Short mmCIF file of C-alpha atoms and ligand atoms in Angstrom, two decimals:
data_model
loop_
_atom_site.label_atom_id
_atom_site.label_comp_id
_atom_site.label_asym_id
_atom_site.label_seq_id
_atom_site.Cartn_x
_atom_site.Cartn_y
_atom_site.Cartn_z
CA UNK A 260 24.89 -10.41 -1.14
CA UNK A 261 25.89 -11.59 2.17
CA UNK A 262 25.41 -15.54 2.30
CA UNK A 263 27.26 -15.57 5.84
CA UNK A 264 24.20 -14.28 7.55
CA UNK A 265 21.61 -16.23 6.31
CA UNK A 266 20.63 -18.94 8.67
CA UNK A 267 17.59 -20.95 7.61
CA UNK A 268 18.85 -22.71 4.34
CA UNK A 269 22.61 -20.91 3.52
CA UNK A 270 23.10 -22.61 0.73
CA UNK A 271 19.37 -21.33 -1.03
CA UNK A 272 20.84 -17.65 0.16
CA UNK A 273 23.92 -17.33 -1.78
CA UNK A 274 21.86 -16.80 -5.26
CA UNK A 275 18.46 -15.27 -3.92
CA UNK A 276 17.48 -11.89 -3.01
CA UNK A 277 18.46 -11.13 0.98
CA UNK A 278 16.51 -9.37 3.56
CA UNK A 279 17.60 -7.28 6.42
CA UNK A 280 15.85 -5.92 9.39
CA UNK A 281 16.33 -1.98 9.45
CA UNK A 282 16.62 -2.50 13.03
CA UNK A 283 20.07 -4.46 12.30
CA UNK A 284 19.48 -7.00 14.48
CA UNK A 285 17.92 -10.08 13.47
CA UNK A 286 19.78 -11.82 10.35
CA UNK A 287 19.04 -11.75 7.04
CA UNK A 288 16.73 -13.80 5.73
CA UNK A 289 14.93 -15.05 2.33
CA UNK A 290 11.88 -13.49 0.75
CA UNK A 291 10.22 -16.77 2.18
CA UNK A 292 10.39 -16.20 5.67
CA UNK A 293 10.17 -12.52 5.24
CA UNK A 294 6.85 -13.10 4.09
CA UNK A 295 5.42 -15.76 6.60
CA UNK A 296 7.37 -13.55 9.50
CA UNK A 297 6.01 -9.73 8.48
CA UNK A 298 8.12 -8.33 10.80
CA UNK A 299 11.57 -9.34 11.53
CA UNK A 300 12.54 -11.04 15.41
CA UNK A 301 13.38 -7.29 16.17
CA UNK A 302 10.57 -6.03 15.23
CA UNK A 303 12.08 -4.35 12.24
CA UNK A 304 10.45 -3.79 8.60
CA UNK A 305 12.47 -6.10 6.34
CA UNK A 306 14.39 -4.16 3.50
CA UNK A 307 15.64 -5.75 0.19
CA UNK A 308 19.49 -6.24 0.35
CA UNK A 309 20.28 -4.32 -2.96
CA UNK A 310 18.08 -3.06 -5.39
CA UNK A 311 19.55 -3.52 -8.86
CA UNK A 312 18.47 -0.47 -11.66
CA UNK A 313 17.00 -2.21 -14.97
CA UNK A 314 18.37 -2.17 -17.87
CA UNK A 315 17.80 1.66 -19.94
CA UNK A 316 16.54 -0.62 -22.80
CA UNK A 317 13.25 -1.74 -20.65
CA UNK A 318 12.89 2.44 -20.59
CA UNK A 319 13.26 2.77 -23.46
CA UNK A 320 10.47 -0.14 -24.62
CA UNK A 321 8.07 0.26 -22.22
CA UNK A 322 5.03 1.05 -24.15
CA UNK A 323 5.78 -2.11 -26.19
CA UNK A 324 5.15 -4.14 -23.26
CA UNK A 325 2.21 -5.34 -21.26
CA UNK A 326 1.55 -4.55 -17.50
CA UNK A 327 2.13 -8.12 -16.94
CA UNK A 328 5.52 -7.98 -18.53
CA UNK A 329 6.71 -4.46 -17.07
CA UNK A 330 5.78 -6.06 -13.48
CA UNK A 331 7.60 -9.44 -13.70
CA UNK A 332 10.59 -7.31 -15.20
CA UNK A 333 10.44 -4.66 -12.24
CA UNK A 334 9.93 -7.71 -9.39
CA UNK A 335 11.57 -10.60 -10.33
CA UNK A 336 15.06 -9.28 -8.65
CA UNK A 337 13.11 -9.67 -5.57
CA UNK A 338 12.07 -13.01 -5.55
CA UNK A 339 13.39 -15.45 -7.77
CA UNK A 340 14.22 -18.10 -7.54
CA UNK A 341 12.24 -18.73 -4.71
CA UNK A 342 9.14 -18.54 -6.45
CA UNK A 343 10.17 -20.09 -9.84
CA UNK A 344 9.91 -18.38 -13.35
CA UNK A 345 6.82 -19.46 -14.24
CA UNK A 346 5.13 -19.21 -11.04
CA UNK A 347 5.55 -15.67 -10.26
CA UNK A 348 4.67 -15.02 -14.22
CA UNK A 349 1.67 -16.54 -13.35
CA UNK A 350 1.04 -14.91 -9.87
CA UNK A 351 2.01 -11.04 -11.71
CA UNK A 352 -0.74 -11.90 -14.51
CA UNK A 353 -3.45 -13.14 -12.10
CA UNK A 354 -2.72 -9.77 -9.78
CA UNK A 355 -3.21 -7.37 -12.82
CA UNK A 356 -5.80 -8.70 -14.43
CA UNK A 357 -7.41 -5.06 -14.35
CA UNK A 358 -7.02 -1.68 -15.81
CA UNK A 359 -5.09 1.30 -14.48
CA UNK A 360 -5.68 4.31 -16.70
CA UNK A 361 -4.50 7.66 -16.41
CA UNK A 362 -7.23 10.45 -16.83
CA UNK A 363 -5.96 13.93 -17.84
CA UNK A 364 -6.74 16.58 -15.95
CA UNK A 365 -5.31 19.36 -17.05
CA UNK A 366 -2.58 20.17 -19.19
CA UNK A 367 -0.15 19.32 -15.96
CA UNK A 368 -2.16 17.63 -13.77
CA UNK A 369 -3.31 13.79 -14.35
CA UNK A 370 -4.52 11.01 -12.33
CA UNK A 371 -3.69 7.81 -12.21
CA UNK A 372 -7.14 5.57 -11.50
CA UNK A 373 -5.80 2.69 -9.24
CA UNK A 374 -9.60 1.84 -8.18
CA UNK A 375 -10.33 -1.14 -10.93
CA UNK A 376 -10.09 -3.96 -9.05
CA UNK A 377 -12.31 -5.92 -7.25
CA UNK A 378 -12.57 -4.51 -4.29
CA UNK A 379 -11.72 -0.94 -5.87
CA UNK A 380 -9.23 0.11 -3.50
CA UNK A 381 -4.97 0.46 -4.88
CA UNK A 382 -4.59 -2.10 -1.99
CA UNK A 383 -6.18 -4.89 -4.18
CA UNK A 384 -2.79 -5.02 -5.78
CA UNK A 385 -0.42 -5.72 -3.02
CA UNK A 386 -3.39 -7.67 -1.49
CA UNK A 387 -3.63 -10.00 -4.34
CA UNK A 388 0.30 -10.24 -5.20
CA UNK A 389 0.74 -11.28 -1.29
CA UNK A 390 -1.91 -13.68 -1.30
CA UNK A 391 -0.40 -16.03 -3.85
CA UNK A 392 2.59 -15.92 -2.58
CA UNK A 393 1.83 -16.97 0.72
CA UNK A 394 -0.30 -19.69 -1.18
CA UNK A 395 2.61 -20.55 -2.99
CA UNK A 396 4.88 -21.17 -0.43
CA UNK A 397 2.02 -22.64 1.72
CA UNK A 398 1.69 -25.60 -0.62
CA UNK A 399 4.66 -27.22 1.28
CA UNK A 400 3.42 -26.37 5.18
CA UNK A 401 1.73 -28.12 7.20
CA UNK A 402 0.92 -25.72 9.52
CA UNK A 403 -1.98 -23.20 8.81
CA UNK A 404 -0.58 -19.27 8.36
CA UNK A 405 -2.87 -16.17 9.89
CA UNK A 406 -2.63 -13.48 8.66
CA UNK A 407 -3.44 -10.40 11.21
CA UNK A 408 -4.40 -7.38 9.56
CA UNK A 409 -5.35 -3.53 10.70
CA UNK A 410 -7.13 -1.56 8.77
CA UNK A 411 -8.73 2.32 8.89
CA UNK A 412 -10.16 1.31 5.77
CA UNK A 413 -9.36 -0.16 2.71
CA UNK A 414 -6.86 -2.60 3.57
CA UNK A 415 -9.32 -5.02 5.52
CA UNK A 416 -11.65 -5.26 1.93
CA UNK A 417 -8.63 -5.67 -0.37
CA UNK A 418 -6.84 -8.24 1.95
CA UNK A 419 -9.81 -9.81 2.46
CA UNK A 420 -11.15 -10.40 -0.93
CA UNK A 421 -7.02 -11.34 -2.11
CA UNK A 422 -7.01 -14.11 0.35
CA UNK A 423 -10.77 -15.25 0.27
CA UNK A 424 -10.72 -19.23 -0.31
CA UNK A 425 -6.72 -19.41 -0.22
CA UNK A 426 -5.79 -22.96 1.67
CA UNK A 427 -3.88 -22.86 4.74
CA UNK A 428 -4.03 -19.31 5.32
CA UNK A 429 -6.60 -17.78 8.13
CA UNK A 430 -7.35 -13.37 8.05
CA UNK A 431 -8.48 -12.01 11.01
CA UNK A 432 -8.94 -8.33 10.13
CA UNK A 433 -9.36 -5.53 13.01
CA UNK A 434 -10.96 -2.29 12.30
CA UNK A 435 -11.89 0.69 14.78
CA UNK A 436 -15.60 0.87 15.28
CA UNK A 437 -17.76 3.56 13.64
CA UNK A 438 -14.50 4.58 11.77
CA UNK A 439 -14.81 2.88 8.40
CA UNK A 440 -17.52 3.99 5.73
CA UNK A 441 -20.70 1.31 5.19
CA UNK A 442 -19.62 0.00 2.37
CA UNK A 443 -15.93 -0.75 3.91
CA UNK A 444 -17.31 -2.38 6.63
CA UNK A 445 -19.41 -4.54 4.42
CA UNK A 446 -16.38 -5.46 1.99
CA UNK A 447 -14.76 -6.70 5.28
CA UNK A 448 -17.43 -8.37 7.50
CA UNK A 449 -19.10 -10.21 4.98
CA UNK A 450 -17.24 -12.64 3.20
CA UNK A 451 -17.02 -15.76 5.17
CA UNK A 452 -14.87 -18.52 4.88
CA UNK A 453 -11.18 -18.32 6.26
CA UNK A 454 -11.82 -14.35 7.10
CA UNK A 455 -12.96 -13.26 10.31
CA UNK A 456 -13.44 -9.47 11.16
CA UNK A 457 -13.16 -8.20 14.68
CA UNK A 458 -14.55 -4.66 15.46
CA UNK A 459 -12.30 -2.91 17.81
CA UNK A 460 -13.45 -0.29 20.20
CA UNK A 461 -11.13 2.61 19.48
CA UNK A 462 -9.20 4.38 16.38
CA UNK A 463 -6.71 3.03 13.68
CA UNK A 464 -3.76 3.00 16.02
CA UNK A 465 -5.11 1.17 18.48
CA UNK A 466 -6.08 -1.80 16.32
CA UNK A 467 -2.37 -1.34 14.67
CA UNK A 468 -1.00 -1.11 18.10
CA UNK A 469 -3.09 -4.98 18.99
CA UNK A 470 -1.16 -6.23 15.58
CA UNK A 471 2.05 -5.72 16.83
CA UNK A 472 1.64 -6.57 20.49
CA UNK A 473 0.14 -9.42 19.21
CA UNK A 474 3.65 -10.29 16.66
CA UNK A 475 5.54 -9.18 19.77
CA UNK A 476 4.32 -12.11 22.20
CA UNK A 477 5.92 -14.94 22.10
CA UNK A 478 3.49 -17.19 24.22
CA UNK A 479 1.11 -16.30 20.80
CA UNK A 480 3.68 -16.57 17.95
CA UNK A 481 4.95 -20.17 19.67
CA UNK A 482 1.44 -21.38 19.39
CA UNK A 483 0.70 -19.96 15.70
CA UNK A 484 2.28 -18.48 12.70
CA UNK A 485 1.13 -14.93 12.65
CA UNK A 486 2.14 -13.01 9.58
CA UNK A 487 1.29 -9.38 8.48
CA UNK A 488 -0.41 -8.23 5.28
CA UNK A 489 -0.49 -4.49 5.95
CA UNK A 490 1.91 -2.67 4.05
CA UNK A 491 5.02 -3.44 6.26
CA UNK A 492 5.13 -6.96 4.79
CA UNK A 493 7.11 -6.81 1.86
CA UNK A 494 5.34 -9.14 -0.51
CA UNK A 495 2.17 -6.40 -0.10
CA UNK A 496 4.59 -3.37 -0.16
CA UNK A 497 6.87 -4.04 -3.57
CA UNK A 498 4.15 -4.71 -5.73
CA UNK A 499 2.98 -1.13 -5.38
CA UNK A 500 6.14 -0.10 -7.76
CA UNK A 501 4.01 -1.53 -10.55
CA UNK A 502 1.61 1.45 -10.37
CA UNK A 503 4.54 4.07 -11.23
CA UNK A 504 5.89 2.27 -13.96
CA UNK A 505 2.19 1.74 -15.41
CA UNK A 506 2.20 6.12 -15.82
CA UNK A 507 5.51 6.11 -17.13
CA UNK A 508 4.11 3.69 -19.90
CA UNK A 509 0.83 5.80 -20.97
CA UNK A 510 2.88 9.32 -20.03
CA UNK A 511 6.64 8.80 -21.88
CA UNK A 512 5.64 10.18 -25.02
CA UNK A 513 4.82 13.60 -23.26
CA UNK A 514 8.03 14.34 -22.47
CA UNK A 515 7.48 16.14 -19.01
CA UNK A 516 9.75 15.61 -16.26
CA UNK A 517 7.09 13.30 -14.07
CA UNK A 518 5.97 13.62 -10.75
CA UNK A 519 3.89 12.15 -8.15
CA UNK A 520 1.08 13.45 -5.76
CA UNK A 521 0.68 9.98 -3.94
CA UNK A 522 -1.70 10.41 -0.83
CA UNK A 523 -0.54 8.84 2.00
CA UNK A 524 -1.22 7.39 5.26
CA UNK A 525 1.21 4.27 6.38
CA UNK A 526 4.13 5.85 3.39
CA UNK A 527 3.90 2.16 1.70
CA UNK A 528 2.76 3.54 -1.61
CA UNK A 529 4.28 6.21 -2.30
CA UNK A 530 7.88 4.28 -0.55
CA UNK A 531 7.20 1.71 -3.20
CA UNK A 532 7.21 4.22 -5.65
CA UNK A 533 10.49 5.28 -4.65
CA UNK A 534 11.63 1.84 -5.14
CA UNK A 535 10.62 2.04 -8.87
CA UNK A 536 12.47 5.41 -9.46
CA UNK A 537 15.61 3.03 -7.97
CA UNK A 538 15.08 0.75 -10.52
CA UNK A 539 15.69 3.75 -12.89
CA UNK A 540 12.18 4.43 -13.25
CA UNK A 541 12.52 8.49 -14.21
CA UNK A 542 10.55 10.13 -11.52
CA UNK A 543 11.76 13.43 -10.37
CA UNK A 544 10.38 14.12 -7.52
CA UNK A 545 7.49 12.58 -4.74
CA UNK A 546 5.23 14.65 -3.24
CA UNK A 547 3.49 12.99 0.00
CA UNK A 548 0.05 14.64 -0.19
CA UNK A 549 -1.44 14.37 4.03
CA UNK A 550 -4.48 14.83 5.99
CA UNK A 551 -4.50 16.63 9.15
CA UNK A 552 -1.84 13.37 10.13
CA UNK A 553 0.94 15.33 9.36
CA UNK A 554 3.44 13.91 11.34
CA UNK A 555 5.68 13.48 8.07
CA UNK A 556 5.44 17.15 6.93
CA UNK A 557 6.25 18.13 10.34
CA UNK A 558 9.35 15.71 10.34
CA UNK A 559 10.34 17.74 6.78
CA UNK A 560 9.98 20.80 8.49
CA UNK A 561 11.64 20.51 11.88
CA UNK A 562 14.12 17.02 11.13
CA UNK A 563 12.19 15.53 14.59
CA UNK A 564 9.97 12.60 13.89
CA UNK A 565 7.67 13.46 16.52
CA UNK A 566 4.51 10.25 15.93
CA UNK A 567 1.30 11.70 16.65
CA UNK A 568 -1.90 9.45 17.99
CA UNK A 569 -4.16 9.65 14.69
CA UNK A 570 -7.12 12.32 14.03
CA UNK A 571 -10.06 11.01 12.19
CA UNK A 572 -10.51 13.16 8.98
CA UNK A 573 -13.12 12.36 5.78
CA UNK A 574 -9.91 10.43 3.95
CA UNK A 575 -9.41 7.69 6.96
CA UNK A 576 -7.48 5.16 5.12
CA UNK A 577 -4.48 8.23 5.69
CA UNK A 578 -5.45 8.39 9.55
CA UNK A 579 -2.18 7.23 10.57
CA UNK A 580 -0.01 8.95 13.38
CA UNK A 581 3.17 6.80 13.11
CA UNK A 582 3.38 5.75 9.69
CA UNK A 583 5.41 2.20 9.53
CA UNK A 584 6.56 2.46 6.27
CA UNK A 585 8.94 5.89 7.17
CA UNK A 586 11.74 4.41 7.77
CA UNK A 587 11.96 2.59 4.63
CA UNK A 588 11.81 5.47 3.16
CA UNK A 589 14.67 7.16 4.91
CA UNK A 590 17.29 4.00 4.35
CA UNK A 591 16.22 4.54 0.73
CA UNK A 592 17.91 7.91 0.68
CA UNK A 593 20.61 6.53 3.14
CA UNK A 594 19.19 7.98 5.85
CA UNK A 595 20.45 11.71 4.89
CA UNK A 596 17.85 14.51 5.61
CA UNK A 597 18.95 16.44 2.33
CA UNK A 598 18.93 13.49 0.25
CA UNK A 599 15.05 13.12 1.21
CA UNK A 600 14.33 16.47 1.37
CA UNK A 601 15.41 16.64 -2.46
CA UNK A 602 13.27 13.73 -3.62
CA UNK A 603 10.13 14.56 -1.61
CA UNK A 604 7.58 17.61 -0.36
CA UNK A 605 5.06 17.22 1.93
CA UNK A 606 1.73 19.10 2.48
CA UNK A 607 -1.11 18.64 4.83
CA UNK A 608 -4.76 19.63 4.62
CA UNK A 609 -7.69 19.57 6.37
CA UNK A 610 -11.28 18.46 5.48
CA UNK A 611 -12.43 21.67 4.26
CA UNK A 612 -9.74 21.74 1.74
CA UNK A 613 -10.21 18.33 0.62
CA UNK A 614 -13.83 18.91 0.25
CA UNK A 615 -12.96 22.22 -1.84
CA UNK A 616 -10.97 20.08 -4.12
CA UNK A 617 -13.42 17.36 -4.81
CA UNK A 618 -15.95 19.99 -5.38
CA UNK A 619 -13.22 22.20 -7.87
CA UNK A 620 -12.27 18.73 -9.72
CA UNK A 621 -16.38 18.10 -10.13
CA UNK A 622 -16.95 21.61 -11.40
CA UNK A 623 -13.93 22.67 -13.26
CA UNK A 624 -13.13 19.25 -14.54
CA UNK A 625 -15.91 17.06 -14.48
CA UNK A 626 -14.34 14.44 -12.53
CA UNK A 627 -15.69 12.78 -9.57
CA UNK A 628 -12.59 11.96 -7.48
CA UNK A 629 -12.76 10.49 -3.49
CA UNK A 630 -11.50 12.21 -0.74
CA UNK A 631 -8.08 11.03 -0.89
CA UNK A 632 -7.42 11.50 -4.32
CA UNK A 633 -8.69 15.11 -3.57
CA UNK A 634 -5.95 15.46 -1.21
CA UNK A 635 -3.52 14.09 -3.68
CA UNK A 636 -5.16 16.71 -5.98
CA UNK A 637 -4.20 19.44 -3.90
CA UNK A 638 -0.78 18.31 -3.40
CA UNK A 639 -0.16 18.67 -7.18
CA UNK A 640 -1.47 22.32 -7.25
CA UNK A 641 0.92 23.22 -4.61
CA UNK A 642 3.64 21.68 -5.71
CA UNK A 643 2.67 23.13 -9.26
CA UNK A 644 2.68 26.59 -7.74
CA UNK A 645 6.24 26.53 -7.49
CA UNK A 646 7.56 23.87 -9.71
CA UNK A 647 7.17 22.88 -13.49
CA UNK A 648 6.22 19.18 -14.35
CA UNK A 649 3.48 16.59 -15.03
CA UNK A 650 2.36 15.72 -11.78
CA UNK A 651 0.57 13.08 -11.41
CA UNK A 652 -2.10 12.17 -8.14
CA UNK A 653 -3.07 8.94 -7.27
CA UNK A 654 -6.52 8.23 -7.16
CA UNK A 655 -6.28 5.65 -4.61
CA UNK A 656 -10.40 4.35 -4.50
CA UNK A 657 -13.59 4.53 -6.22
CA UNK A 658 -15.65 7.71 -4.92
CA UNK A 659 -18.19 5.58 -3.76
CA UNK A 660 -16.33 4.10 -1.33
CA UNK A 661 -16.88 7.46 0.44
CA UNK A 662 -20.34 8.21 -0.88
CA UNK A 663 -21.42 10.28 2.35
CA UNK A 664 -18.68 12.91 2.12
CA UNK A 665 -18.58 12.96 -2.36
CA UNK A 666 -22.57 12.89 -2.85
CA UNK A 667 -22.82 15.27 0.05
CA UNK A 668 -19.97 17.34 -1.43
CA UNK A 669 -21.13 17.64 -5.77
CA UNK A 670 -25.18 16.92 -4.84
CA UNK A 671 -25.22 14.40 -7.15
CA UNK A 672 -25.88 10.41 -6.52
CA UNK A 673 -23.30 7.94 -7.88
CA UNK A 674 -24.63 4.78 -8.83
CA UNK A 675 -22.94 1.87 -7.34
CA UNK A 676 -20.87 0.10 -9.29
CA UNK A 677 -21.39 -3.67 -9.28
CA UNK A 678 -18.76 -5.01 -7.06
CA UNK A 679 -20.16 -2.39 -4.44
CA UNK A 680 -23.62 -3.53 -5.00
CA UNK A 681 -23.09 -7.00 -4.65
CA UNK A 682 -22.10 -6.60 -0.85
CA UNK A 683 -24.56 -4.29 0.20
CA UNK A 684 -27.30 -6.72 0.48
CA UNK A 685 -24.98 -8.71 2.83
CA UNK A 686 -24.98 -9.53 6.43
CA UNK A 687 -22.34 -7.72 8.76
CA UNK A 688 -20.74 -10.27 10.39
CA UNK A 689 -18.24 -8.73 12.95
CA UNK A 690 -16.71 -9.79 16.78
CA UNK A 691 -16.75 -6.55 19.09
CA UNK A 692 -13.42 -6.68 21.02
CA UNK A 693 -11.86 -3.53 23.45
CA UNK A 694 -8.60 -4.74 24.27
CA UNK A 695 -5.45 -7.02 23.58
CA UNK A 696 -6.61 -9.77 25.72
CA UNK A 697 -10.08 -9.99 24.00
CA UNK A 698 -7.52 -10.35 20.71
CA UNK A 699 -5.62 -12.80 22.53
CA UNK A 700 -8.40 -15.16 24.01
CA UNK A 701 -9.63 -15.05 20.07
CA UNK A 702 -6.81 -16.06 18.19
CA UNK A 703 -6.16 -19.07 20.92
CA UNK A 704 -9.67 -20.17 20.83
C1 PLP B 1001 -4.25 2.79 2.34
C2 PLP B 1001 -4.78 3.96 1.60
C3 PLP B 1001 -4.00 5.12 1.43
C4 PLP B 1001 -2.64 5.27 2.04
O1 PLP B 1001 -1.69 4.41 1.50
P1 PLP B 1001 -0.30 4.16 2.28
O2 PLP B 1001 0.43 3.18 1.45
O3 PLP B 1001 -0.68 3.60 3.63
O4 PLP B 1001 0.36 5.46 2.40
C5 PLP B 1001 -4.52 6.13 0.66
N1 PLP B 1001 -5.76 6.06 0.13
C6 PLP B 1001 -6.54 4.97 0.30
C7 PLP B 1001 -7.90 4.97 -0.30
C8 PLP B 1001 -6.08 3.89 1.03
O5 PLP B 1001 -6.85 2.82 1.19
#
């Protein structure tokens, strides 16, 4: 680790984990300030300075231990001491305190449910793990935190149920307009508190594109500390590596070489998962299951990243045209096109497709899956055409988050599950804005 570059507190640096801005050039920093910052001066992602392997021996035990324990292991490298021992102990147990089963499929196809939490979307986890950090280090600032979130779906209901009630911290949570599903919107306008939702006139990227304008002005960030939770801050990003080694647990004793359909959207997820296979987790190989976003899959096929503006499809929380998360993923295999290209395939499908696939997995295999796990689904079969393994699709929220486009797919109702219900009888409480100034004027109120 490089303690020479480390300018808020040196001497804290020389036996803590180090973060670096892939854009090279703001210094290093602590997990601290990479947290309250998001994004680096230079508008960089922050990146972890080394990433250690774990021992063959926590392999090798797995199965022995609890989710708790596997995630402290897998983490800890990352952030202590600056959270101590028994803190982030605490804040791992607290995160997980749900289930994450893997469902068979079919003799090579499984799915790994990561829609048990309470706001059944995968992003509880990160959402969760982030909050109590930023609570954590909170305890010793004065100054309040807010958090500025974009969402095309999920992320505004996960980050806003992790943070609900935490002191010192404020969300303000944009989503485009007409773009969510009903119940998303609910799980995001109708909590209260120290979460406000604003309802943006436009698509995904232009509420993204708000977020960072807003990071990037400096008359805003003087006045207040702005931090990040979507998956570019780091303390939401790295806890997603739990979900991998959870499969490895429940799938070691197959003995198949173990593979991953992850759908994606912003790349956080499945990026995080390549962060686990660092850590010696044995994955062979990633497959980045898309919607019509393909930008990715193009970027496999040609080598030019070419960002797209995003297309609304029936799996929106993947409606992203410039995922952020990419270029993690491509200093994680050194930046070398063949290195990638080894690790990771990439497919793209349209609605039709996906709606094929939630109707096969209904009728072949009496499982109710949501539109992105469908296209995660459909990812494995490819792959599978061509390849032998146990692949295994993330199932990334409940169905009925998407109850138009499932019920209208198998004709059959899904009851609500209670979490669901519980916010359905809710008011919507949303502010309409249409452009960065409206965001402005709001946050300086
Ligand atoms: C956010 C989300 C995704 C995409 O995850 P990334 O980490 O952004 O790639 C997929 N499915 C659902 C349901 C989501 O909410």
């Amino acid at each position: 680790m490089n303690s020479a570059v480390c300018p808020q507190s040196p001497v804290f640096c020389q036996n803590t984990m180090n973060y670096y801005s892939l854009n090279k050039k703001a210094p290093n920093t602590t997990f601290e300030d990479a947290v309250v910052r998001g994004l680096a001066p230079d508008k960089g992602l922050y990146f972890p300075e080394s990433i250690t392997p774990l021992d063959a021996s926590f392999f090798e035990t797995i199965e022995d231990k609890s989710n708790s324990e596997i995630a402290f292991e897998a983490i800890k490298q990352f952030i202590l001491p600056e959270i101590p021992e028994d803190v982030l102990k605490t804040i791992v147990e607290e995160t997980l305190n749900f289930d994450f089963p893997v469902v068979e499929i079919n003799e090579n196809i499984s799915t790994l449910e990561l829609f048990h939490g309470p706001t059944m979307a995968f992003k509880d986890v990160g959402a969760r793990f982030m909050a109590r950090c930023l609570g954590y280090f909170n305890k010793t600032n004065t100054k309040d935190v807010t958090v500025l979130v974009a969402t095309s779906g999920d992320t505004g209901g996960a980050v806003a149920n992790g943070f609900l009630g935490v002191k010192g911290v404020n969300v303000v949570i944009l989503y485009p307009s007409g773009k969510v599903s009903d119940i998303q919107e609910k799980q995001l306008t109708t909590l209260g508190q120290n979460i406000t939702a604003l309802e943006v006139d436009g698509v995904f990227d232009d509420c993204q594109n708000m977020v960072k304008q807003a990071f990037m002005d400096t008359e805003l960030t003087s006045k207040m500390q702005l931090t990040s939770a979507n998956s570019i801050n780091i303390a939401r990003w790295l806890p997603q590596l739990f979900y991998f080694m959870f499969t490895y647990k429940q799938l070691k004793s197959k003995n198949k070489d173990l593979v991953f359909s992850v759908p994606s959207g912003n790349f956080g997820n499945i990026c995080a998962g390549m962060v686990a296979q660092k850590l010696g987790l044995p994955i062979k190989h990633f497959i980045a299951a898309n919607n019509a976003n393909a930008t990715v899959v193009n970027y496999m096929i040609s080598q030019t990243y070419n960002p797209k503006p995003s297309v609304q499809t029936i799996s929106n929380a993947m409606d992203v045209g410039n995922p952020s998360n990419f270029i993690r993923i491509q200093e994680l295999h050194n930046n070398d096109f063949d290195t990638l290209k080894a690790n990771l395939s990439s497919y793209s499908y349209t609605d039709d497709e996906t709606k094929a696939a939630l109707l096969e997995l209904y009728n072949d295999f009496n499982y109710v899956a949501d539109p992105h796990g469908a296209v995660g689904y459909l990812g494995a079969k490819d792959y599978l055409k061509e390849n032998e393994a146990h692949v295994v699709f993330l199932e990334t929220a409940h169905p009925t988050k998407f109850l138009d486009v499932v019920e209208d797919v198998i004709r059959e109702n899904i009851d609500l599950p209670p979490q669901i219900e519980a916010v359905m009888h809710k008011e919507k409480v949303a502010i309409a804005i249409n452009s960065y100034d409206a965001l402005k004027a709001f946050l300086l109120r």
